Short mmCIF file of C-alpha atoms in Angstrom, two decimals:
data_model
loop_
_atom_site.label_atom_id
_atom_site.label_comp_id
_atom_site.label_asym_id
_atom_site.label_seq_id
_atom_site.Cartn_x
_atom_site.Cartn_y
_atom_site.Cartn_z
CA MET A 1 -16.98 58.71 15.22
CA ALA A 2 -19.11 61.32 12.22
CA ASP A 3 -21.17 60.83 9.96
CA VAL A 4 -20.10 60.30 5.98
CA LEU A 5 -22.20 61.18 3.81
CA ILE A 6 -21.58 60.62 -0.27
CA HIS A 7 -22.67 62.22 -2.25
CA ARG A 8 -23.43 63.08 -6.60
CA ALA A 9 -22.63 59.77 -7.04
CA ARG A 10 -24.86 56.18 -8.93
CA VAL A 11 -24.97 53.41 -5.73
CA LEU A 12 -25.33 50.85 -6.60
CA THR A 13 -26.57 49.38 -3.52
CA MET A 14 -26.65 45.35 -4.27
CA ASP A 15 -29.95 45.17 -3.23
CA PRO A 16 -32.64 43.14 -4.65
CA ASP A 17 -35.30 45.41 -3.18
CA LEU A 18 -33.89 48.47 -3.75
CA ALA A 19 -33.28 50.73 -7.01
CA GLU A 20 -30.26 53.02 -8.02
CA THR A 21 -29.92 56.02 -6.10
CA ASP A 22 -27.44 58.89 -5.79
CA ALA A 23 -26.32 59.01 -1.78
CA VAL A 24 -25.59 57.05 0.11
CA LEU A 25 -25.46 58.16 5.05
CA VAL A 26 -23.36 56.47 7.25
CA ARG A 27 -23.96 56.78 11.18
CA ASP A 28 -22.68 54.81 13.72
CA GLY A 29 -20.97 52.52 11.93
CA ARG A 30 -23.96 51.47 9.26
CA VAL A 31 -26.57 51.89 6.41
CA ALA A 32 -27.69 54.89 7.58
CA ALA A 33 -30.40 56.51 4.47
CA LEU A 34 -30.36 56.50 1.05
CA GLY A 35 -30.83 58.97 -2.24
CA PRO A 36 -33.17 62.70 -0.57
CA ALA A 37 -32.74 61.23 2.37
CA ALA A 38 -29.44 60.97 2.87
CA VAL A 39 -28.80 64.09 2.03
CA ALA A 40 -31.37 65.60 4.08
CA GLN A 41 -30.62 63.37 7.54
CA ALA A 42 -26.88 63.89 6.98
CA ALA A 43 -25.64 65.75 10.03
CA PRO A 44 -23.80 69.26 9.94
CA GLU A 45 -20.49 68.59 10.57
CA ALA A 46 -20.54 64.58 8.08
CA GLU A 47 -17.62 64.09 6.12
CA ARG A 48 -18.71 64.90 3.26
CA VAL A 49 -17.82 62.14 -0.03
CA ASP A 50 -18.34 63.73 -3.41
CA ALA A 51 -18.66 61.53 -6.02
CA SER A 52 -18.64 64.16 -8.92
CA GLY A 53 -20.99 60.84 -10.81
CA ALA A 54 -18.81 57.44 -9.84
CA THR A 55 -20.05 54.63 -8.95
CA VAL A 56 -20.70 53.76 -5.29
CA LEU A 57 -20.91 49.42 -3.74
CA PRO A 58 -20.25 48.10 -0.67
CA GLY A 59 -17.42 46.95 0.66
CA PHE A 60 -16.56 44.30 -2.22
CA VAL A 61 -15.91 40.65 0.33
CA ASP A 62 -13.34 37.95 -1.15
CA PRO A 63 -14.38 35.11 0.19
CA HIS A 64 -12.01 32.94 -0.58
CA ASN A 65 -7.81 35.45 0.02
CA HIS A 66 -4.80 34.31 2.15
CA LEU A 67 -4.61 36.92 3.87
CA LEU A 68 -1.79 36.88 5.87
CA SER A 69 0.23 34.04 3.08
CA THR A 70 -0.56 37.55 0.85
CA ALA A 71 0.80 39.62 3.77
CA GLU A 72 4.53 37.21 3.29
CA SER A 73 4.46 36.49 -0.52
CA LEU A 74 4.62 41.23 -0.72
CA ALA A 75 7.93 40.74 2.33
CA ALA A 76 9.31 38.04 0.09
CA GLU A 77 11.49 38.49 -3.19
CA ASP A 78 8.69 38.92 -6.22
CA ALA A 79 9.08 35.16 -8.87
CA SER A 80 6.08 35.77 -10.98
CA TYR A 81 5.13 35.82 -14.92
CA PRO A 82 6.16 38.19 -16.49
CA ALA A 83 8.91 39.75 -14.54
CA VAL A 84 10.14 36.81 -14.92
CA SER A 85 9.44 34.27 -17.28
CA THR A 86 12.49 31.79 -18.28
CA VAL A 87 15.06 30.09 -15.74
CA ASP A 88 17.68 32.10 -16.90
CA ASP A 89 15.57 34.96 -15.42
CA LEU A 90 15.44 32.71 -11.65
CA VAL A 91 18.73 32.06 -11.35
CA GLU A 92 19.20 35.74 -12.75
CA MET A 93 17.05 37.12 -9.15
CA VAL A 94 17.77 35.05 -6.98
CA ALA A 95 21.93 35.51 -7.74
CA LYS A 96 20.64 38.89 -7.18
CA ALA A 97 19.07 38.86 -4.14
CA ALA A 98 21.70 36.96 -2.21
CA ALA A 99 24.14 39.67 -3.37
CA ARG A 100 22.24 41.04 -0.65
CA THR A 101 21.69 38.94 1.94
CA PRO A 102 23.72 37.33 4.80
CA ALA A 103 24.99 34.66 4.18
CA GLY A 104 23.27 31.32 5.98
CA GLN A 105 19.59 33.54 5.53
CA TRP A 106 16.77 30.85 4.00
CA ILE A 107 15.80 33.31 -0.06
CA ARG A 108 11.99 33.12 0.02
CA ALA A 109 10.32 34.15 -3.54
CA PHE A 110 6.39 33.50 -4.61
CA GLY A 111 4.82 33.39 -7.54
CA MET A 112 6.72 31.19 -9.78
CA ASP A 113 4.54 30.15 -13.13
CA ASP A 114 7.18 27.73 -14.54
CA ALA A 115 3.95 25.99 -17.57
CA LYS A 116 5.89 29.80 -19.11
CA TYR A 117 9.43 28.36 -18.68
CA PRO A 118 10.33 27.32 -22.38
CA GLU A 119 13.31 25.59 -20.34
CA GLY A 120 10.08 23.20 -18.75
CA ARG A 121 10.28 23.27 -14.93
CA PRO A 122 13.78 24.43 -12.96
CA THR A 123 15.74 22.40 -11.25
CA ARG A 124 18.02 22.31 -7.71
CA GLN A 125 21.37 22.15 -9.82
CA ARG A 126 19.62 25.85 -11.16
CA LEU A 127 19.86 26.94 -8.45
CA ASP A 128 22.60 26.07 -7.49
CA GLU A 129 24.12 28.42 -9.54
CA ALA A 130 22.61 31.50 -7.44
CA THR A 131 24.33 30.66 -4.42
CA THR A 132 25.34 27.58 -2.40
CA GLU A 133 25.49 30.19 0.80
CA HIS A 134 21.88 30.39 1.47
CA PRO A 135 18.59 27.88 1.65
CA VAL A 136 17.23 28.43 -1.13
CA ILE A 137 12.43 28.55 -1.83
CA VAL A 138 9.92 29.87 -3.98
CA TYR A 139 7.22 29.00 -4.14
CA HIS A 140 4.79 27.63 -7.24
CA VAL A 141 2.20 30.50 -7.99
CA SER A 142 -0.67 27.64 -7.03
CA GLY A 143 0.42 28.27 -3.35
CA HIS A 144 0.62 23.67 -4.06
CA HIS A 145 4.69 23.25 -5.21
CA ALA A 146 8.99 24.45 -4.49
CA VAL A 147 12.07 24.75 -6.25
CA VAL A 148 14.95 24.48 -3.94
CA ASN A 149 18.17 24.73 -3.73
CA SER A 150 21.03 21.40 -3.13
CA THR A 151 21.14 23.58 -0.01
CA ALA A 152 18.53 23.18 1.75
CA LEU A 153 18.02 19.96 0.87
CA GLU A 154 20.88 19.70 2.74
CA TRP A 155 19.71 22.16 5.82
CA ARG A 156 16.25 19.60 5.75
CA GLY A 157 18.31 16.66 5.58
CA ILE A 158 16.26 15.90 2.67
CA GLY A 159 17.13 13.00 0.97
CA SER A 160 16.94 10.70 -2.43
CA ASP A 161 16.04 7.93 -0.03
CA VAL A 162 12.82 10.74 0.93
CA ALA A 163 9.44 8.40 0.59
CA ASP A 164 7.24 9.92 -0.87
CA PRO A 165 3.89 11.16 1.89
CA ALA A 166 0.18 11.16 0.82
CA GLY A 167 -0.71 14.13 -0.91
CA GLY A 168 2.23 14.96 -2.09
CA ARG A 169 5.64 14.12 -4.20
CA PHE A 170 9.64 14.94 -4.35
CA LEU A 171 10.05 15.34 -8.09
CA ARG A 172 13.29 12.35 -10.16
CA ASP A 173 15.30 12.51 -12.63
CA ALA A 174 15.70 8.90 -14.60
CA ALA A 175 18.11 8.73 -12.29
CA GLY A 176 16.21 8.58 -8.80
CA ARG A 177 18.05 11.61 -7.67
CA LEU A 178 16.29 14.60 -6.92
CA THR A 179 14.82 17.75 -8.74
CA GLY A 180 14.34 20.07 -6.39
CA MET A 181 10.53 20.03 -7.35
CA VAL A 182 8.51 19.09 -4.57
CA LEU A 183 4.98 19.10 -5.03
CA ASP A 184 1.24 19.53 -2.59
CA SER A 185 1.72 17.75 1.21
CA ALA A 186 5.55 17.44 0.83
CA MET A 187 6.45 20.83 0.97
CA GLN A 188 5.71 20.85 5.10
CA LEU A 189 9.30 18.65 4.87
CA LEU A 190 10.90 21.60 3.54
CA LEU A 191 10.38 25.04 5.36
CA PRO A 192 10.65 24.53 9.56
CA VAL A 193 6.43 25.02 10.01
CA ALA A 194 4.22 26.45 12.36
CA VAL A 195 1.99 23.47 12.21
CA GLU A 196 1.85 19.93 11.14
CA ILE A 197 -1.56 19.55 8.57
CA GLY A 198 -0.74 16.22 7.63
CA CYS A 199 -3.31 14.48 4.40
CA HIS A 200 -4.95 18.61 5.00
CA GLY A 201 -3.06 21.02 1.72
CA PRO A 202 -0.46 21.75 1.19
CA ASN A 203 1.73 23.32 4.16
CA PHE A 204 2.58 27.13 3.06
CA HIS A 205 2.56 27.59 7.26
CA THR A 206 5.85 28.43 7.52
CA ASP A 207 7.74 29.29 11.08
CA LEU A 208 8.52 33.06 11.98
CA PRO A 209 8.43 35.31 13.91
CA PHE A 210 4.76 36.68 15.46
CA GLU A 211 6.07 40.06 15.20
CA GLN A 212 6.51 40.35 11.48
CA LEU A 213 3.74 38.16 10.97
CA SER A 214 2.29 40.74 12.85
CA GLY A 215 3.93 43.44 10.08
CA TRP A 216 3.10 42.46 6.89
CA LEU A 217 -0.23 41.83 7.42
CA GLY A 218 -0.35 46.38 8.48
CA ASP A 219 1.28 46.68 5.33
CA ALA A 220 -0.80 44.09 3.11
CA GLY A 221 -3.75 45.49 4.61
CA ARG A 222 -2.92 49.53 3.69
CA HIS A 223 -3.42 47.37 0.23
CA TYR A 224 -6.53 46.31 0.40
CA VAL A 225 -8.27 48.63 1.57
CA GLU A 226 -6.95 50.52 -1.61
CA ALA A 227 -8.39 48.05 -3.85
CA GLY A 228 -12.10 48.88 -1.55
CA LEU A 229 -11.56 44.71 -0.37
CA THR A 230 -13.48 45.41 3.29
CA THR A 231 -14.10 42.06 4.02
CA ILE A 232 -11.58 39.03 2.99
CA ALA A 233 -12.36 34.68 4.47
CA ASP A 234 -8.95 33.15 4.50
CA PRO A 235 -9.77 29.89 2.90
CA GLN A 236 -5.93 28.45 4.56
CA VAL A 237 -6.14 29.27 8.91
CA SER A 238 -4.20 26.94 10.96
CA ALA A 239 -3.38 28.82 14.57
CA ARG A 240 -0.53 30.78 13.02
CA GLU A 241 -2.80 32.47 11.85
CA LEU A 242 -5.27 32.96 14.43
CA ARG A 243 -2.64 33.75 16.29
CA VAL A 244 -1.87 36.67 13.57
CA TYR A 245 -5.37 37.95 13.21
CA ARG A 246 -6.67 37.58 17.14
CA ALA A 247 -3.34 40.22 18.33
CA ALA A 248 -4.40 42.69 15.13
CA ARG A 249 -7.98 42.60 16.11
CA ALA A 250 -6.97 42.75 20.43
CA ALA A 251 -5.39 46.20 19.28
CA GLY A 252 -7.91 47.35 16.79
CA ARG A 253 -5.13 46.71 13.65
CA LEU A 254 -7.09 43.89 11.52
CA PRO A 255 -7.32 45.99 8.32
CA VAL A 256 -10.30 44.04 7.56
CA ARG A 257 -12.74 42.47 8.46
CA THR A 258 -11.69 38.42 8.75
CA VAL A 259 -13.74 34.95 8.42
CA ALA A 260 -11.45 31.83 8.96
CA MET A 261 -11.87 28.94 7.99
CA PRO A 262 -10.06 26.78 9.71
CA LEU A 263 -8.33 23.50 7.61
CA SER A 264 -9.65 19.85 8.66
CA HIS A 265 -6.53 19.10 10.25
CA GLN A 266 -8.21 20.44 12.86
CA LEU A 267 -11.79 19.06 13.59
CA ASP A 268 -10.85 17.04 16.48
CA ALA A 269 -9.54 19.89 18.35
CA LEU A 270 -12.61 21.52 16.98
CA ALA A 271 -15.06 19.49 18.53
CA ALA A 272 -13.74 18.47 21.63
CA VAL A 273 -14.24 21.84 22.92
CA GLY A 274 -17.97 22.30 20.71
CA LEU A 275 -16.33 24.86 18.48
CA GLY A 276 -18.56 25.67 15.52
CA ASP A 277 -18.82 28.04 12.83
CA PRO A 278 -20.09 30.48 13.58
CA PHE A 279 -17.94 31.91 16.19
CA GLY A 280 -17.17 35.60 16.87
CA ASP A 281 -17.79 38.64 15.40
CA ASP A 282 -17.99 40.78 12.79
CA TRP A 283 -14.44 42.00 12.69
CA LEU A 284 -12.90 37.65 12.97
CA SER A 285 -14.76 34.57 12.30
CA LEU A 286 -14.69 31.53 12.54
CA GLY A 287 -15.73 29.65 9.38
CA ALA A 288 -16.15 26.90 6.95
CA MET A 289 -13.89 24.59 7.58
CA LYS A 290 -11.92 23.55 4.98
CA PHE A 291 -11.21 20.18 2.51
CA TYR A 292 -9.22 19.05 0.02
CA SER A 293 -10.25 17.47 -2.63
CA ASP A 294 -6.88 16.78 -5.22
CA GLY A 295 -4.10 19.03 -6.03
CA THR A 296 -3.60 22.49 -8.35
CA LEU A 297 -4.77 22.80 -11.89
CA ILE A 298 -2.26 25.67 -12.38
CA GLY A 299 0.49 22.57 -11.39
CA GLY A 300 -1.05 19.74 -13.26
CA THR A 301 -1.87 17.81 -9.32
CA ALA A 302 -5.38 18.40 -10.67
CA VAL A 303 -7.70 14.86 -10.88
CA PHE A 304 -9.31 14.00 -13.87
CA SER A 305 -11.18 11.03 -14.92
CA GLU A 306 -8.66 11.46 -18.13
CA PRO A 307 -4.85 13.04 -17.82
CA TYR A 308 -4.00 16.09 -19.38
CA GLY A 309 -1.15 18.19 -20.20
CA GLU A 310 -0.06 18.69 -24.10
CA HIS A 311 1.34 14.27 -23.98
CA GLY A 312 -1.75 13.48 -21.48
CA GLU A 313 1.57 13.71 -18.82
CA PHE A 314 -0.39 15.17 -15.94
CA THR A 315 -3.23 12.76 -13.74
CA GLY A 316 -3.39 14.23 -10.10
CA SER A 317 -3.35 13.52 -6.34
CA LEU A 318 -6.10 12.35 -4.96
CA TYR A 319 -5.67 14.35 -0.74
CA TRP A 320 -7.83 11.80 0.11
CA SER A 321 -9.60 8.43 -0.87
CA ALA A 322 -13.09 9.24 -1.89
CA ASP A 323 -14.82 6.66 1.00
CA ASP A 324 -12.13 9.11 3.32
CA LEU A 325 -13.49 12.87 2.21
CA THR A 326 -16.94 11.59 2.42
CA VAL A 327 -15.98 9.79 6.68
CA LEU A 328 -13.94 13.85 7.32
CA VAL A 329 -16.70 15.90 5.59
CA GLU A 330 -19.84 14.33 6.87
CA ARG A 331 -17.58 14.09 10.75
CA ALA A 332 -17.49 17.88 10.21
CA ALA A 333 -21.19 19.05 9.01
CA ARG A 334 -22.69 16.31 12.08
CA ALA A 335 -20.01 18.69 14.67
CA GLY A 336 -21.44 21.77 13.13
CA TRP A 337 -19.74 22.88 10.40
CA ARG A 338 -19.77 24.08 6.69
CA VAL A 339 -17.91 22.75 4.84
CA ALA A 340 -15.50 24.19 1.93
CA VAL A 341 -13.76 21.87 -0.46
CA HIS A 342 -10.66 22.27 -2.52
CA THR A 343 -11.34 20.42 -5.91
CA GLN A 344 -10.17 20.78 -9.71
CA GLY A 345 -10.44 18.22 -12.21
CA ASP A 346 -14.32 15.73 -12.98
CA LEU A 347 -13.01 12.54 -11.22
CA ALA A 348 -12.11 14.85 -7.56
CA MET A 349 -15.27 16.80 -8.10
CA GLU A 350 -17.26 13.63 -8.37
CA ASN A 351 -15.34 12.83 -4.93
CA THR A 352 -16.33 15.98 -3.68
CA LEU A 353 -20.16 15.86 -4.28
CA ARG A 354 -20.64 12.55 -2.64
CA ALA A 355 -18.60 14.05 0.46
CA LEU A 356 -21.31 17.09 0.25
CA GLU A 357 -23.82 15.59 -0.30
CA ALA A 358 -22.65 13.41 3.39
CA GLY A 359 -22.83 16.84 4.85
CA SER A 360 -25.84 17.62 4.00
CA ARG A 361 -28.09 14.81 5.99
CA ALA A 362 -24.89 15.61 8.53
CA TYR A 363 -25.18 19.22 8.32
CA GLY A 364 -30.31 19.71 7.89
CA ASP A 365 -30.59 23.08 6.90
CA ASP A 366 -29.29 26.50 5.09
CA PHE A 367 -26.22 23.44 5.14
CA ARG A 368 -23.83 26.37 2.59
CA PRO A 369 -21.45 24.11 0.99
CA ARG A 370 -18.90 25.34 -1.04
CA VAL A 371 -16.66 24.44 -3.33
CA GLU A 372 -13.41 25.87 -3.16
CA HIS A 373 -12.36 27.12 -7.64
CA CYS A 374 -14.17 25.00 -8.78
CA GLY A 375 -12.14 24.35 -11.64
CA TYR A 376 -13.78 22.12 -14.20
CA PRO A 377 -17.91 20.27 -12.87
CA THR A 378 -19.75 18.80 -15.97
CA ARG A 379 -22.89 19.29 -16.84
CA GLU A 380 -24.16 16.80 -14.63
CA HIS A 381 -22.04 18.22 -11.56
CA VAL A 382 -24.39 21.52 -12.08
CA ARG A 383 -27.16 20.21 -12.09
CA ARG A 384 -26.23 18.13 -9.28
CA PHE A 385 -24.88 21.39 -7.21
CA ALA A 386 -28.37 22.53 -7.31
CA GLY A 387 -30.41 20.31 -5.68
CA LEU A 388 -26.95 20.87 -2.38
CA GLY A 389 -27.41 24.98 -2.83
CA VAL A 390 -23.07 23.96 -3.55
CA ILE A 391 -21.90 27.66 -3.26
CA PRO A 392 -18.98 27.99 -6.78
CA VAL A 393 -16.98 30.25 -5.28
CA ASN A 394 -14.29 31.04 -8.48
CA GLN A 395 -11.79 32.75 -9.97
CA PRO A 396 -12.08 34.14 -13.03
CA ASN A 397 -8.02 35.75 -12.74
CA PHE A 398 -6.30 32.17 -12.97
CA LEU A 399 -8.46 32.17 -16.57
CA HIS A 400 -6.04 35.16 -17.77
CA ASP A 401 -2.85 34.73 -15.39
CA SER A 402 -2.94 30.78 -16.89
CA GLY A 403 -6.03 30.74 -19.66
CA GLY A 404 -2.84 29.64 -21.78
CA ASP A 405 -1.08 27.60 -20.46
CA PHE A 406 -4.87 25.28 -19.28
CA LEU A 407 -5.76 26.42 -23.68
CA ARG A 408 -2.39 24.13 -24.22
CA ARG A 409 -3.02 21.71 -21.75
CA LEU A 410 -6.34 20.30 -21.83
CA GLY A 411 -8.16 21.71 -25.60
CA ASP A 412 -11.60 21.88 -25.72
CA ARG A 413 -12.13 21.03 -21.71
CA ALA A 414 -10.55 24.44 -21.00
CA HIS A 415 -13.69 26.45 -21.97
CA ARG A 416 -15.60 24.26 -19.86
CA LEU A 417 -13.38 25.94 -16.94
CA GLN A 418 -15.49 28.15 -13.88
CA PRO A 419 -18.99 28.01 -16.09
CA ILE A 420 -19.99 30.98 -14.09
CA ARG A 421 -22.77 31.12 -16.77
CA GLU A 422 -23.88 27.71 -16.42
CA GLU A 423 -23.77 27.98 -12.83
CA LEU A 424 -26.33 31.05 -12.45
CA ASP A 425 -28.43 30.04 -15.37
CA ALA A 426 -29.43 26.73 -12.54
CA GLY A 427 -30.43 29.08 -10.48
CA LEU A 428 -26.87 28.81 -8.13
CA ARG A 429 -24.77 32.30 -6.45
CA PRO A 430 -21.24 31.93 -7.03
CA ALA A 431 -19.49 33.53 -5.23
CA LEU A 432 -16.28 35.32 -7.20
CA SER A 433 -13.05 35.39 -5.13
CA SER A 434 -9.25 35.99 -6.11
CA ASP A 435 -7.65 33.13 -3.93
CA SER A 436 -4.92 35.46 -3.26
CA PHE A 437 -1.78 35.49 -3.06
CA VAL A 438 -2.52 33.41 -6.44
CA SER A 439 -3.01 35.98 -8.36
CA SER A 440 -4.54 39.67 -7.63
CA PHE A 441 -6.53 40.90 -4.51
CA LYS A 442 -8.35 43.29 -7.05
CA PRO A 443 -11.74 42.90 -7.01
CA LEU A 444 -12.24 45.09 -10.18
CA HIS A 445 -8.83 43.09 -11.58
CA THR A 446 -11.28 39.86 -11.29
CA ILE A 447 -14.52 41.51 -11.71
CA ALA A 448 -12.96 41.91 -15.29
CA ASN A 449 -11.56 38.92 -16.41
CA ALA A 450 -15.34 37.45 -15.05
CA MET A 451 -17.63 39.12 -17.57
CA LEU A 452 -13.83 38.60 -20.43
CA ARG A 453 -12.70 35.75 -20.52
CA GLN A 454 -10.12 36.13 -21.97
CA THR A 455 -6.01 34.99 -21.71
CA ARG A 456 -2.84 36.75 -21.18
CA GLU A 457 -1.99 36.60 -25.34
CA GLY A 458 -5.97 37.13 -25.77
CA ALA A 459 -7.58 34.43 -26.19
CA ASP A 460 -11.47 34.05 -25.66
CA ILE A 461 -12.06 30.94 -22.35
CA GLY A 462 -15.04 29.15 -22.83
CA ALA A 463 -17.08 32.60 -23.74
CA GLU A 464 -20.44 31.40 -22.98
CA GLN A 465 -19.87 31.77 -19.69
CA ALA A 466 -18.85 35.64 -19.74
CA ILE A 467 -21.03 36.89 -16.63
CA SER A 468 -23.37 39.69 -17.37
CA LEU A 469 -21.15 43.91 -14.93
CA PRO A 470 -24.51 43.30 -12.74
CA GLU A 471 -23.82 39.17 -11.65
CA ALA A 472 -19.51 40.08 -11.20
CA LEU A 473 -20.30 42.57 -8.88
CA ARG A 474 -22.91 40.42 -7.20
CA ALA A 475 -20.73 37.57 -7.30
CA HIS A 476 -18.09 39.42 -5.39
CA THR A 477 -20.70 41.49 -2.56
CA LEU A 478 -23.61 39.99 -2.37
CA ASP A 479 -23.36 36.61 -3.36
CA ALA A 480 -20.20 37.13 -1.16
CA ALA A 481 -20.83 38.00 1.87
CA TYR A 482 -24.02 34.63 1.43
CA THR A 483 -20.92 32.21 1.05
CA LEU A 484 -20.03 33.83 4.59
CA GLY A 485 -23.39 33.89 5.69
CA MET A 486 -23.19 37.50 6.60
CA ASP A 487 -25.49 38.49 4.07
CA ASP A 488 -27.87 39.42 6.84
CA ARG A 489 -25.11 42.23 7.64
CA ILE A 490 -22.44 42.61 4.35
CA GLY A 491 -21.92 42.98 0.45
CA SER A 492 -25.44 45.21 0.17
CA LEU A 493 -26.45 49.25 0.68
CA THR A 494 -29.58 48.20 2.54
CA PRO A 495 -29.96 50.30 5.59
CA GLY A 496 -29.37 48.85 9.11
CA LYS A 497 -26.34 47.21 7.43
CA LEU A 498 -23.14 47.21 7.67
CA GLY A 499 -21.54 50.63 6.68
CA ASP A 500 -18.73 49.35 4.32
CA VAL A 501 -19.13 51.71 1.54
CA VAL A 502 -16.60 52.14 -1.85
CA VAL A 503 -16.04 54.55 -4.03
CA LEU A 504 -14.13 54.64 -7.79
CA ASP A 505 -13.21 57.30 -10.13
CA ALA A 506 -15.52 56.22 -12.65
CA ASP A 507 -18.91 55.16 -13.99
CA LEU A 508 -17.70 51.60 -13.95
CA GLU A 509 -21.31 51.02 -16.56
CA GLN A 510 -20.43 53.80 -19.02
CA THR A 511 -16.91 52.18 -18.45
CA SER A 512 -15.30 48.91 -20.93
CA PRO A 513 -13.63 46.42 -18.41
CA GLU A 514 -10.93 45.79 -20.91
CA LYS A 515 -10.53 49.26 -18.71
CA PHE A 516 -10.89 48.29 -15.56
CA GLY A 517 -7.65 48.38 -14.03
CA GLU A 518 -7.16 51.56 -14.66
CA VAL A 519 -9.95 52.81 -12.56
CA HIS A 520 -9.56 53.09 -8.49
CA VAL A 521 -10.54 53.10 -5.63
CA THR A 522 -11.36 57.04 -4.62
CA THR A 523 -12.57 56.25 -0.45
CA THR A 524 -12.72 52.76 1.19
CA VAL A 525 -14.99 53.49 4.56
CA LEU A 526 -14.88 50.65 6.68
CA ASP A 527 -17.66 50.23 10.12
CA GLY A 528 -18.39 53.69 9.47
CA ARG A 529 -15.20 55.72 9.67
CA ILE A 530 -12.73 55.92 6.69
CA VAL A 531 -9.98 54.02 5.70
CA HIS A 532 -8.86 55.43 2.74
CA GLN A 533 -9.35 57.59 0.48
CA ARG A 534 -7.49 58.87 -3.08
#
């Protein structure tokens, strides 16, 4: 393996004990030296990257990124906003897909954002206008909901007499007929699924050929390293995902370092064989176990103490009662698992905190409990976070993508969503993440949105919670690595750490965050090898 020398750079090491420097040397898969020592020690045959004064960083770490599901979404039809901004657009998109798809095959689409549709939520009757020759499923941008056509319901044997499962719902019209919109845990009845997860989250673990999933993973991996991502944590891993990731690791084709967070329905099975967190190596490992408290803020199923929506129509749904969630989390912690709990509304946040307090007592030192999304913690919640060492895992892209909807539905409460500034001031180590496939996986987009706190339409949303560039970079590198329990190996350019490095084509400190979307990654080094050059 040849040395890689990156020089004439603005190297932001993210190591609090090391100053900014101008060069970094990677040798044998690890950071070997910095600054003048890096240049002096580089072998004559080293691969040399002239950064021309641009920013160099540790490889970006995304602690909440559905890698395999993102791969699926990239291979499916695109229903995302603004390309699809009305129900009519959605029907047209499905009709075009039907025209090139053999009759009888499923049409799958990702990214629907019906909160922005002037007509309101789509229905199966409208999708029937596009095709009745194909079963159709269109996933909501949150991943928690979907809309299907009548053919899909018929194929799955679902009629108006279907019962709503715990943690989910089939929407119905005034006459009690199914509208085609399916929420949260009811999704697992729509498509043949690879695993049954019960009330442990939305089931988008569809039964697809292994070879197809593996190919899509490779395709998505190229996009990830082009964006500077070198480590991700998939926050909802079932046996389906783990099989694909393990096969890719064994074949040397896993595109980025991957932490697999097992979904909580597997607790008993994993405990029975004595598995806990951590387990694995620097390329593929098990991480914190994933739980769900409430639904999705984007889709209207988050649980607040006061209902939200333009007419107070959203009351949300809990996956578990407060007592049941506490029992589950405590059991996991006692079995040796760190935990992560999907939580959005303040009422759900209270339930989650009760569970984490019990889990912390059961686990002992260095629990590092995670709150995924951490949508609406109150000030009192943040104070309690500090006592437990809670890690808020935030996705500020939501504030841009759906901030206008949040302002309309939540009013003043929207300005307290993801209070990252307050979390930092309380001494917490919040991490930045994408929740891809729900939003852009590109770290520079996430960093810009954490700094700007502006909606797609240009309105401020919690401007007082904005953070600085150094804080945002740290939250997407070193503190994200801390979230994964990997800060001793990745997250900073410290001699001895793994050789994951990103070279940009601009000096970020001299670039306004509004322009970060125009900044490119010119070189990505992963495990000491150049895996991307622009």
